[in-house]
mmCIF file of C-alpha atoms in Angstrom:
data_model
loop_
_atom_site.group_PDB
_atom_site.id
_atom_site.type_symbol
_atom_site.label_atom_id
_atom_site.label_comp_id
_atom_site.label_asym_id
_atom_site.label_seq_id
_atom_site.Cartn_x
_atom_site.Cartn_y
_atom_site.Cartn_z
ATOM 1 C CA UNK A 1 114.020 12.157 193.405
ATOM 2 C CA UNK A 2 113.873 9.209 195.856
ATOM 3 C CA UNK A 3 111.051 10.742 197.864
ATOM 4 C CA UNK A 4 109.018 11.448 194.730
ATOM 5 C CA UNK A 5 109.631 7.875 193.568
ATOM 6 C CA UNK A 6 108.505 6.663 196.989
ATOM 7 C CA UNK A 7 105.215 8.524 196.655
ATOM 8 C CA UNK A 8 104.504 7.073 193.234
ATOM 9 C CA UNK A 9 105.606 3.685 194.512
ATOM 10 C CA UNK A 10 102.647 3.722 196.885
ATOM 11 C CA UNK A 11 100.214 4.622 194.137
ATOM 12 C CA UNK A 12 101.267 2.550 191.128
ATOM 13 C CA UNK A 13 99.953 -0.992 190.870
ATOM 14 C CA UNK A 14 102.744 -2.668 188.926
ATOM 15 C CA UNK A 15 105.192 -5.376 190.072
ATOM 16 C CA UNK A 16 108.215 -3.993 191.917
ATOM 17 C CA UNK A 17 110.997 -3.061 189.561
ATOM 18 C CA UNK A 18 108.854 -2.887 186.415
ATOM 19 C CA UNK A 19 107.794 0.098 184.371
ATOM 20 C CA UNK A 20 104.599 1.822 185.548
ATOM 21 C CA UNK A 21 102.747 3.770 182.887
ATOM 22 C CA UNK A 22 100.950 6.933 183.803
ATOM 23 C CA UNK A 23 99.852 10.165 182.238
ATOM 24 C CA UNK A 24 103.335 11.609 182.173
ATOM 25 C CA UNK A 25 104.668 8.713 180.138
ATOM 26 C CA UNK A 26 106.570 5.637 181.349
ATOM 27 C CA UNK A 27 107.835 5.845 184.896
ATOM 28 C CA UNK A 28 110.627 3.459 185.945
ATOM 29 C CA UNK A 29 110.248 2.555 189.625
ATOM 30 C CA UNK A 30 113.515 2.651 191.566
ATOM 31 C CA UNK A 31 112.262 0.264 194.258
ATOM 32 C CA UNK A 32 113.788 -3.176 194.555
ATOM 33 C CA UNK A 33 112.043 -4.072 197.813
ATOM 34 C CA UNK A 34 108.610 -3.159 199.123
ATOM 35 C CA UNK A 35 108.442 0.152 200.926
ATOM 36 C CA UNK A 36 108.593 -0.600 204.650
ATOM 37 C CA UNK A 37 109.725 2.700 206.185
ATOM 38 C CA UNK A 38 107.487 4.404 208.697
ATOM 39 C CA UNK A 39 104.607 5.925 206.800
ATOM 40 C CA UNK A 40 103.207 9.286 207.793
ATOM 41 C CA UNK A 41 100.536 9.210 210.470
ATOM 42 C CA UNK A 42 97.276 9.825 208.650
ATOM 43 C CA UNK A 43 93.867 10.673 210.018
ATOM 44 C CA UNK A 44 91.421 7.960 208.992
ATOM 45 C CA UNK A 45 87.962 9.326 208.187
ATOM 46 C CA UNK A 46 85.032 7.936 210.136
ATOM 47 C CA UNK A 47 83.029 7.348 207.006
ATOM 48 C CA UNK A 48 81.463 8.939 203.968
ATOM 49 C CA UNK A 49 80.021 12.415 204.121
ATOM 50 C CA UNK A 50 76.382 12.567 205.144
ATOM 51 C CA UNK A 51 75.796 15.584 202.940
ATOM 52 C CA UNK A 52 73.493 13.993 200.377
ATOM 53 C CA UNK A 53 72.952 17.259 198.536
ATOM 54 C CA UNK A 54 76.654 17.575 197.879
ATOM 55 C CA UNK A 55 76.703 14.140 196.272
ATOM 56 C CA UNK A 56 73.925 15.251 193.956
ATOM 57 C CA UNK A 57 75.853 18.348 192.885
ATOM 58 C CA UNK A 58 78.952 16.665 191.496
ATOM 59 C CA UNK A 59 78.729 13.319 189.772
ATOM 60 C CA UNK A 60 81.513 11.674 187.857
ATOM 61 C CA UNK A 61 81.053 9.102 185.064
ATOM 62 C CA UNK A 62 80.553 5.559 186.291
ATOM 63 C CA UNK A 63 83.547 4.472 184.206
ATOM 64 C CA UNK A 64 85.741 6.558 186.528
ATOM 65 C CA UNK A 65 84.636 4.604 189.581
ATOM 66 C CA UNK A 66 86.364 1.513 190.870
ATOM 67 C CA UNK A 67 84.353 -1.681 191.299
ATOM 68 C CA UNK A 68 86.839 -2.944 193.831
ATOM 69 C CA UNK A 69 85.654 -3.661 197.345
ATOM 70 C CA UNK A 70 88.638 -1.662 198.544
ATOM 71 C CA UNK A 71 86.960 1.519 197.377
ATOM 72 C CA UNK A 72 85.074 1.607 200.670
ATOM 73 C CA UNK A 73 82.733 4.519 200.944
ATOM 74 C CA UNK A 74 82.797 5.302 197.244
ATOM 75 C CA UNK A 75 80.009 2.831 196.653
ATOM 76 C CA UNK A 76 77.660 4.841 198.808
ATOM 77 C CA UNK A 77 77.796 7.745 196.370
ATOM 78 C CA UNK A 78 77.055 5.815 193.179
ATOM 79 C CA UNK A 79 74.134 6.818 191.034
ATOM 80 C CA UNK A 80 72.465 5.343 187.998
ATOM 81 C CA UNK A 81 74.557 6.349 184.985
ATOM 82 C CA UNK A 82 71.426 7.202 183.034
ATOM 83 C CA UNK A 83 70.525 9.955 185.499
ATOM 84 C CA UNK A 84 74.031 11.272 186.203
ATOM 85 C CA UNK A 85 74.994 14.834 185.374
ATOM 86 C CA UNK A 86 78.421 14.296 183.874
ATOM 87 C CA UNK A 87 80.907 17.041 184.769
ATOM 88 C CA UNK A 88 83.425 18.408 184.177
ATOM 89 C CA UNK A 89 83.900 18.487 180.423
ATOM 90 C CA UNK A 90 87.533 19.542 180.770
ATOM 91 C CA UNK A 91 88.374 16.444 182.805
ATOM 92 C CA UNK A 92 86.672 14.072 180.374
ATOM 93 C CA UNK A 93 88.248 15.690 177.341
ATOM 94 C CA UNK A 94 91.752 15.312 178.724
ATOM 95 C CA UNK A 95 93.515 12.198 177.545
ATOM 96 C CA UNK A 96 96.226 12.680 180.131
ATOM 97 C CA UNK A 97 93.685 12.846 182.923
ATOM 98 C CA UNK A 98 92.134 9.590 181.732
ATOM 99 C CA UNK A 99 95.557 7.981 181.537
ATOM 100 C CA UNK A 100 96.275 8.949 185.118
ATOM 101 C CA UNK A 101 93.035 7.349 186.288
ATOM 102 C CA UNK A 102 93.812 4.160 184.400
ATOM 103 C CA UNK A 103 97.282 4.088 185.963
ATOM 104 C CA UNK A 104 95.721 3.659 189.396
ATOM 105 C CA UNK A 105 94.964 -0.020 188.928
ATOM 106 C CA UNK A 106 91.941 -1.424 190.726
ATOM 107 C CA UNK A 107 94.242 -3.714 192.711
ATOM 108 C CA UNK A 108 95.873 -0.773 194.462
ATOM 109 C CA UNK A 109 94.393 -0.630 197.927
ATOM 110 C CA UNK A 110 92.885 2.655 199.002
ATOM 111 C CA UNK A 111 95.251 2.944 201.940
ATOM 112 C CA UNK A 112 98.311 2.977 199.680
ATOM 113 C CA UNK A 113 96.808 5.663 197.463
ATOM 114 C CA UNK A 114 96.040 7.711 200.570
ATOM 115 C CA UNK A 115 99.667 7.487 201.665
ATOM 116 C CA UNK A 116 100.945 8.331 198.201
ATOM 117 C CA UNK A 117 98.836 11.469 197.847
ATOM 118 C CA UNK A 118 99.800 12.567 201.373
ATOM 119 C CA UNK A 119 103.500 12.218 200.528
ATOM 120 C CA UNK A 120 103.093 14.214 197.310
ATOM 121 C CA UNK A 121 101.299 16.925 199.263
ATOM 122 C CA UNK A 122 104.165 17.087 201.757
ATOM 123 C CA UNK A 123 106.722 17.289 198.952
ATOM 124 C CA UNK A 124 104.855 20.092 197.187
ATOM 125 C CA UNK A 125 104.607 22.299 200.287
ATOM 126 C CA UNK A 126 107.281 25.014 200.297
ATOM 127 C CA UNK A 127 109.310 23.017 197.788
ATOM 128 C CA UNK A 128 111.828 24.745 195.503
ATOM 129 C CA UNK A 129 110.713 25.197 191.920
ATOM 130 C CA UNK A 130 113.086 22.579 190.544
ATOM 131 C CA UNK A 131 111.585 19.981 192.898
ATOM 132 C CA UNK A 132 108.081 20.890 191.714
ATOM 133 C CA UNK A 133 109.231 20.537 188.106
ATOM 134 C CA UNK A 134 110.440 17.019 188.866
ATOM 135 C CA UNK A 135 107.159 16.181 190.558
ATOM 136 C CA UNK A 136 105.140 17.365 187.588
ATOM 137 C CA UNK A 137 107.395 15.706 185.008
ATOM 138 C CA UNK A 138 106.664 12.433 186.802
ATOM 139 C CA UNK A 139 102.933 13.005 186.246
ATOM 140 C CA UNK A 140 102.124 14.422 189.664
ATOM 141 C CA UNK A 141 99.156 16.623 188.730
ATOM 142 C CA UNK A 142 97.423 14.005 186.595
ATOM 143 C CA UNK A 143 98.004 11.262 189.144
ATOM 144 C CA UNK A 144 96.659 13.261 192.079
ATOM 145 C CA UNK A 145 93.560 14.315 190.137
ATOM 146 C CA UNK A 146 93.042 10.696 189.069
ATOM 147 C CA UNK A 147 93.248 9.522 192.675
ATOM 148 C CA UNK A 148 90.735 12.165 193.771
ATOM 149 C CA UNK A 149 88.266 11.048 191.107
ATOM 150 C CA UNK A 150 88.750 7.340 191.765
ATOM 151 C CA UNK A 151 88.501 7.615 195.563
ATOM 152 C CA UNK A 152 85.879 10.314 195.786
ATOM 153 C CA UNK A 153 84.576 9.070 199.142
ATOM 154 C CA UNK A 154 87.944 9.049 200.903
ATOM 155 C CA UNK A 155 88.322 12.158 203.044
ATOM 156 C CA UNK A 156 92.106 11.921 203.337
ATOM 157 C CA UNK A 157 92.657 11.491 199.597
ATOM 158 C CA UNK A 158 90.536 14.567 198.940
ATOM 159 C CA UNK A 159 92.194 16.656 201.670
ATOM 160 C CA UNK A 160 95.761 15.738 200.717
ATOM 161 C CA UNK A 161 95.014 16.018 197.001
ATOM 162 C CA UNK A 162 93.579 19.532 197.379
ATOM 163 C CA UNK A 163 96.594 20.599 199.436
ATOM 164 C CA UNK A 164 99.061 19.219 196.887
ATOM 165 C CA UNK A 165 97.365 20.892 193.919
ATOM 166 C CA UNK A 166 96.977 24.184 195.784
ATOM 167 C CA UNK A 167 100.708 24.264 196.573
ATOM 168 C CA UNK A 168 101.469 23.664 192.905
ATOM 169 C CA UNK A 169 98.988 26.270 191.655
ATOM 170 C CA UNK A 170 100.382 28.951 193.974
ATOM 171 C CA UNK A 171 103.996 28.376 192.958
ATOM 172 C CA UNK A 172 106.009 30.747 190.792
ATOM 173 C CA UNK A 173 105.464 28.530 187.748
ATOM 174 C CA UNK A 174 102.096 29.645 186.336
ATOM 175 C CA UNK A 175 102.143 26.633 184.012
ATOM 176 C CA UNK A 176 101.156 24.425 186.943
ATOM 177 C CA UNK A 177 97.976 26.444 187.448
ATOM 178 C CA UNK A 178 97.153 26.173 183.744
ATOM 179 C CA UNK A 179 97.627 22.405 183.811
ATOM 180 C CA UNK A 180 95.490 21.934 186.911
ATOM 181 C CA UNK A 181 92.647 23.943 185.375
ATOM 182 C CA UNK A 182 92.877 22.163 182.020
ATOM 183 C CA UNK A 183 92.767 18.732 183.685
ATOM 184 C CA UNK A 184 89.540 19.513 185.544
ATOM 185 C CA UNK A 185 91.004 20.898 188.744
ATOM 186 C CA UNK A 186 88.290 23.490 189.370
ATOM 187 C CA UNK A 187 85.434 21.018 189.404
ATOM 188 C CA UNK A 188 87.529 18.548 191.416
ATOM 189 C CA UNK A 189 88.192 21.103 194.158
ATOM 190 C CA UNK A 190 84.594 22.295 194.336
ATOM 191 C CA UNK A 191 83.346 18.746 194.323
ATOM 192 C CA UNK A 192 85.570 17.956 197.314
ATOM 193 C CA UNK A 193 84.189 21.020 199.126
ATOM 194 C CA UNK A 194 80.658 19.759 198.594
ATOM 195 C CA UNK A 195 81.420 16.199 199.687
ATOM 196 C CA UNK A 196 83.260 17.126 202.895
ATOM 197 C CA UNK A 197 81.843 20.425 204.151
ATOM 198 C CA UNK A 198 82.922 19.783 207.753
ATOM 199 C CA UNK A 199 86.628 19.227 207.010
ATOM 200 C CA UNK A 200 88.214 22.555 207.952
ATOM 201 C CA UNK A 201 91.638 22.031 206.354
ATOM 202 C CA UNK A 202 90.082 21.004 203.047
ATOM 203 C CA UNK A 203 87.701 23.975 203.030
ATOM 204 C CA UNK A 204 90.558 26.392 203.738
ATOM 205 C CA UNK A 205 92.685 24.943 200.974
ATOM 206 C CA UNK A 206 89.853 25.088 198.444
ATOM 207 C CA UNK A 207 89.059 28.728 199.254
ATOM 208 C CA UNK A 208 92.721 29.615 198.789
ATOM 209 C CA UNK A 209 92.802 27.725 195.507
ATOM 210 C CA UNK A 210 89.809 29.689 194.199
ATOM 211 C CA UNK A 211 91.469 32.966 195.187
ATOM 212 C CA UNK A 212 94.600 31.900 193.326
ATOM 213 C CA UNK A 213 93.052 30.777 190.058
ATOM 214 C CA UNK A 214 90.354 33.418 189.446
ATOM 215 C CA UNK A 215 92.755 36.346 189.621
ATOM 216 C CA UNK A 216 93.178 37.703 186.070
ATOM 217 C CA UNK A 217 91.409 34.666 184.596
ATOM 218 C CA UNK A 218 87.792 35.354 183.581
ATOM 219 C CA UNK A 219 87.349 31.830 182.206
ATOM 220 C CA UNK A 220 88.309 30.275 185.536
ATOM 221 C CA UNK A 221 86.008 32.711 187.340
ATOM 222 C CA UNK A 222 83.101 31.742 185.102
ATOM 223 C CA UNK A 223 83.750 28.072 185.841
ATOM 224 C CA UNK A 224 83.770 28.704 189.592
ATOM 225 C CA UNK A 225 80.485 30.627 189.434
ATOM 226 C CA UNK A 226 78.835 28.054 187.164
ATOM 227 C CA UNK A 227 79.807 25.184 189.477
ATOM 228 C CA UNK A 228 78.288 27.006 192.480
ATOM 229 C CA UNK A 229 81.641 27.905 193.965
ATOM 230 C CA UNK A 230 80.269 31.046 195.605
ATOM 231 C CA UNK A 231 77.629 29.023 197.458
ATOM 232 C CA UNK A 232 80.235 26.524 198.656
ATOM 233 C CA UNK A 233 82.576 29.244 199.922
ATOM 234 C CA UNK A 234 79.773 30.941 201.834
ATOM 235 C CA UNK A 235 78.645 27.579 203.222
ATOM 236 C CA UNK A 236 82.178 27.051 204.534
ATOM 237 C CA UNK A 237 82.075 30.458 206.241
ATOM 238 C CA UNK A 238 78.757 29.677 207.902
ATOM 239 C CA UNK A 239 79.750 26.177 209.037
ATOM 240 C CA UNK A 240 83.171 27.212 210.352
ATOM 241 C CA UNK A 241 82.548 30.584 211.981
ATOM 242 C CA UNK A 242 85.335 30.122 214.543
ATOM 243 C CA UNK A 243 87.961 28.939 212.030
ATOM 244 C CA UNK A 244 90.074 32.015 211.346
ATOM 245 C CA UNK A 245 91.947 30.490 208.390
ATOM 246 C CA UNK A 246 88.721 29.628 206.589
ATOM 247 C CA UNK A 247 87.232 33.066 207.185
ATOM 248 C CA UNK A 248 90.383 34.776 205.905
ATOM 249 C CA UNK A 249 90.686 32.578 202.807
ATOM 250 C CA UNK A 250 86.981 32.943 202.021
ATOM 251 C CA UNK A 251 87.002 36.740 202.368
ATOM 252 C CA UNK A 252 90.008 36.933 200.062
ATOM 253 C CA UNK A 253 88.365 34.667 197.475
ATOM 254 C CA UNK A 254 85.113 36.655 197.528
ATOM 255 C CA UNK A 255 86.967 39.959 197.201
ATOM 256 C CA UNK A 256 89.007 38.786 194.215
ATOM 257 C CA UNK A 257 85.971 37.271 192.495
ATOM 258 C CA UNK A 258 83.899 40.432 192.865
ATOM 259 C CA UNK A 259 86.761 42.602 191.662
ATOM 260 C CA UNK A 260 87.263 40.462 188.576
ATOM 261 C CA UNK A 261 83.647 39.587 187.829
ATOM 262 C CA UNK A 262 80.518 41.186 186.491
ATOM 263 C CA UNK A 263 77.404 42.259 188.388
ATOM 264 C CA UNK A 264 76.144 38.682 188.555
ATOM 265 C CA UNK A 265 79.033 37.738 190.815
ATOM 266 C CA UNK A 266 78.287 40.172 193.634
ATOM 267 C CA UNK A 267 74.576 39.524 193.239
ATOM 268 C CA UNK A 268 75.205 35.826 193.828
ATOM 269 C CA UNK A 269 77.306 36.686 196.879
ATOM 270 C CA UNK A 270 74.609 38.891 198.405
ATOM 271 C CA UNK A 271 71.746 36.539 197.493
ATOM 272 C CA UNK A 272 73.491 33.682 199.305
ATOM 273 C CA UNK A 273 74.063 35.645 202.508
ATOM 274 C CA UNK A 274 77.530 36.940 201.706
ATOM 275 C CA UNK A 275 77.090 40.327 203.377
ATOM 276 C CA UNK A 276 76.113 38.814 206.718
ATOM 277 C CA UNK A 277 78.899 36.217 206.471
ATOM 278 C CA UNK A 278 81.565 38.861 205.808
ATOM 279 C CA UNK A 279 80.344 41.125 208.621
ATOM 280 C CA UNK A 280 80.268 38.192 211.027
ATOM 281 C CA UNK A 281 83.863 37.359 210.125
ATOM 282 C CA UNK A 282 84.874 40.968 210.806
ATOM 283 C CA UNK A 283 83.211 40.913 214.236
ATOM 284 C CA UNK A 284 84.644 37.502 215.091
ATOM 285 C CA UNK A 285 88.253 38.293 214.111
ATOM 286 C CA UNK A 286 88.528 42.028 214.576
ATOM 287 C CA UNK A 287 92.287 41.884 215.272
ATOM 288 C CA UNK A 288 93.170 40.168 211.986
ATOM 289 C CA UNK A 289 94.210 43.060 209.756
ATOM 290 C CA UNK A 290 94.395 41.042 206.556
ATOM 291 C CA UNK A 291 90.906 39.617 207.066
ATOM 292 C CA UNK A 292 89.579 43.109 207.777
ATOM 293 C CA UNK A 293 91.140 44.390 204.572
ATOM 294 C CA UNK A 294 89.562 41.722 202.345
ATOM 295 C CA UNK A 295 86.214 41.892 204.146
ATOM 296 C CA UNK A 296 85.991 45.689 203.880
ATOM 297 C CA UNK A 297 86.883 45.569 200.212
ATOM 298 C CA UNK A 298 84.226 42.878 199.673
ATOM 299 C CA UNK A 299 81.560 45.059 201.305
ATOM 300 C CA UNK A 300 82.459 47.927 199.014
ATOM 301 C CA UNK A 301 82.243 45.707 195.930
ATOM 302 C CA UNK A 302 78.783 44.483 196.954
ATOM 303 C CA UNK A 303 77.439 48.038 197.242
ATOM 304 C CA UNK A 304 79.179 49.952 194.464
ATOM 305 C CA UNK A 305 76.553 49.495 191.758
ATOM 306 C CA UNK A 306 73.489 48.433 193.719
ATOM 307 C CA UNK A 307 71.417 50.881 195.784
ATOM 308 C CA UNK A 308 69.505 48.034 197.379
ATOM 309 C CA UNK A 309 72.723 46.544 198.704
ATOM 310 C CA UNK A 310 73.704 49.955 200.091
ATOM 311 C CA UNK A 311 70.526 49.951 202.134
ATOM 312 C CA UNK A 312 71.196 46.400 203.331
ATOM 313 C CA UNK A 313 74.731 47.341 204.334
ATOM 314 C CA UNK A 314 73.497 50.370 206.261
ATOM 315 C CA UNK A 315 70.893 48.326 208.128
ATOM 316 C CA UNK A 316 73.420 45.584 208.906
ATOM 317 C CA UNK A 317 75.870 48.015 210.489
ATOM 318 C CA UNK A 318 78.517 47.929 207.760
ATOM 319 C CA UNK A 319 79.496 51.590 208.166
ATOM 320 C CA UNK A 320 80.053 51.284 211.916
ATOM 321 C CA UNK A 321 81.987 48.039 211.419
ATOM 322 C CA UNK A 322 84.271 49.537 208.764
ATOM 323 C CA UNK A 323 84.972 52.636 210.854
ATOM 324 C CA UNK A 324 85.768 50.477 213.874
ATOM 325 C CA UNK A 325 88.215 48.415 211.820
ATOM 326 C CA UNK A 326 89.916 51.553 210.503
ATOM 327 C CA UNK A 327 90.242 52.918 214.010
ATOM 328 C CA UNK A 328 91.575 49.636 215.389
ATOM 329 C CA UNK A 329 94.078 49.207 212.527
ATOM 330 C CA UNK A 330 95.084 52.833 212.175
ATOM 331 C CA UNK A 331 98.652 51.905 211.177
ATOM 332 C CA UNK A 332 97.632 49.333 208.577
ATOM 333 C CA UNK A 333 97.827 51.070 205.213
ATOM 334 C CA UNK A 334 95.821 48.370 203.419
ATOM 335 C CA UNK A 335 92.948 48.546 205.914
ATOM 336 C CA UNK A 336 92.893 52.338 205.695
ATOM 337 C CA UNK A 337 92.839 52.307 201.902
ATOM 338 C CA UNK A 338 90.156 49.624 201.753
ATOM 339 C CA UNK A 339 88.055 51.487 204.317
ATOM 340 C CA UNK A 340 88.099 54.816 202.486
ATOM 341 C CA UNK A 341 87.293 53.151 199.159
ATOM 342 C CA UNK A 342 84.473 51.000 200.553
ATOM 343 C CA UNK A 343 82.827 53.873 202.440
ATOM 344 C CA UNK A 344 82.952 55.961 199.276
ATOM 345 C CA UNK A 345 81.158 53.174 197.386
ATOM 346 C CA UNK A 346 78.527 52.653 200.087
ATOM 347 C CA UNK A 347 77.690 56.343 200.588
ATOM 348 C CA UNK A 348 77.843 57.522 196.973
ATOM 349 C CA UNK A 349 74.467 59.146 196.139
ATOM 350 C CA UNK A 350 72.990 57.766 199.347
ATOM 351 C CA UNK A 351 72.141 60.549 201.779
ATOM 352 C CA UNK A 352 71.105 58.295 204.648
ATOM 353 C CA UNK A 353 74.530 56.645 204.655
ATOM 354 C CA UNK A 354 76.265 60.032 204.690
ATOM 355 C CA UNK A 355 74.148 61.069 207.667
ATOM 356 C CA UNK A 356 75.273 57.915 209.421
ATOM 357 C CA UNK A 357 78.887 58.975 208.852
ATOM 358 C CA UNK A 358 78.156 62.285 210.585
ATOM 359 C CA UNK A 359 76.535 60.476 213.493
ATOM 360 C CA UNK A 360 79.645 58.340 213.899
ATOM 361 C CA UNK A 361 81.999 61.336 213.658
ATOM 362 C CA UNK A 362 83.669 59.631 210.702
ATOM 363 C CA UNK A 363 85.652 62.670 209.567
ATOM 364 C CA UNK A 364 88.078 62.198 212.470
ATOM 365 C CA UNK A 365 88.895 58.738 211.124
ATOM 366 C CA UNK A 366 88.747 59.558 207.415
ATOM 367 C CA UNK A 367 91.082 62.561 207.333
ATOM 368 C CA UNK A 368 94.182 60.640 208.528
ATOM 369 C CA UNK A 369 93.339 57.867 206.030
ATOM 370 C CA UNK A 370 92.771 60.205 203.073
ATOM 371 C CA UNK A 371 96.341 59.991 201.642
ATOM 372 C CA UNK A 372 95.929 56.275 201.038
ATOM 373 C CA UNK A 373 93.087 56.845 198.523
ATOM 374 C CA UNK A 374 92.988 60.598 197.847
ATOM 375 C CA UNK A 375 90.304 60.497 195.159
ATOM 376 C CA UNK A 376 87.799 58.464 197.169
ATOM 377 C CA UNK A 377 88.530 60.425 200.338
ATOM 378 C CA UNK A 378 88.046 63.736 198.564
ATOM 379 C CA UNK A 379 84.667 62.632 197.196
ATOM 380 C CA UNK A 380 83.607 61.219 200.538
ATOM 381 C CA UNK A 381 84.509 64.306 202.580
ATOM 382 C CA UNK A 382 82.927 66.599 199.989
ATOM 383 C CA UNK A 383 79.650 64.671 200.193
ATOM 384 C CA UNK A 384 79.766 64.914 203.961
ATOM 385 C CA UNK A 385 80.208 68.688 203.783
ATOM 386 C CA UNK A 386 77.330 68.996 201.318
ATOM 387 C CA UNK A 387 75.100 66.914 203.541
ATOM 388 C CA UNK A 388 75.920 69.078 206.549
ATOM 389 C CA UNK A 389 75.191 72.246 204.562
ATOM 390 C CA UNK A 390 71.863 70.934 203.323
ATOM 391 C CA UNK A 391 70.797 69.880 206.801
ATOM 392 C CA UNK A 392 71.454 73.430 208.064
ATOM 393 C CA UNK A 393 69.733 75.225 205.178
ATOM 394 C CA UNK A 394 66.721 72.964 204.812
#
């Protein structure tokens, strides 16, 4: 409990030893002297993001912004309240979220808030469930979200805040995920992605968060799509082509979204260059079996119900890339299953794609993989036999 109290001690702006009110209720500080222990070494951002378009995408109410000079780069992102697009509704409608923002008094210097959020992020990583329960009962989720809204221009607050909330959302307690979503977590994460597109750790964390929350939650998926989450994920893939963690997290998020969503989801992915981004990731990190699995599955989802996308995949070399991955990861059951399923989706009712399979001698790769998805493999091999017969007869 002392380390949690230490984190909140950095962030609460009340006299030492007095009660500090926050969204979780009244929090009694255990400090009797100012915190003077060695603080974690934090990376200080050079300045506000230069991505002006990102600032236009996500705008918070002016009442959420601090007028303190200590806010630093926040002032550079202010807009006239009359022209602001106020989002998200879930954050504004939450009384607890508002209480958390009010708890971060304007006299708290930005540096202390940065330290506090960083400590909470460290505590939440790989913490046992009982420790996470203590953190949340002290108002951890509301306080971190409040800090991210108040100090929107601080790169370290955004990075540490995203990491903390991701660790909580991916824990065994699904209630944490529900709370984060209800307090405006989706828009907060995506807003951070747009404000700091060059911060690799933040982008990775946000992609993982999306993959976590959209699974089996159509409402969360709709929110991600509406707030241009697909565009932001693909932008991260394009800007960080050599970052393996980002590529893996993004491929997983895209795969889960397309599996859970309607046709509009995969159309948005393809329209924003998703097919090229996924194929590039496969070429760049061909030895990463997990990335290959998610990427192959994503390609299949893009092509299953769209003949135009099948043609695009064929022209882009998707079939050759999938077969190469299956051959390279011949002992990886997940890659084999994903490969058989995706090739079945791409070649279904598409003769040119089946001819490409013959040209690549795909049957030698598909037969050993058939037991991992018998139905798709049976259909795929049957179509190949029919195509061979027709080519001989006609």
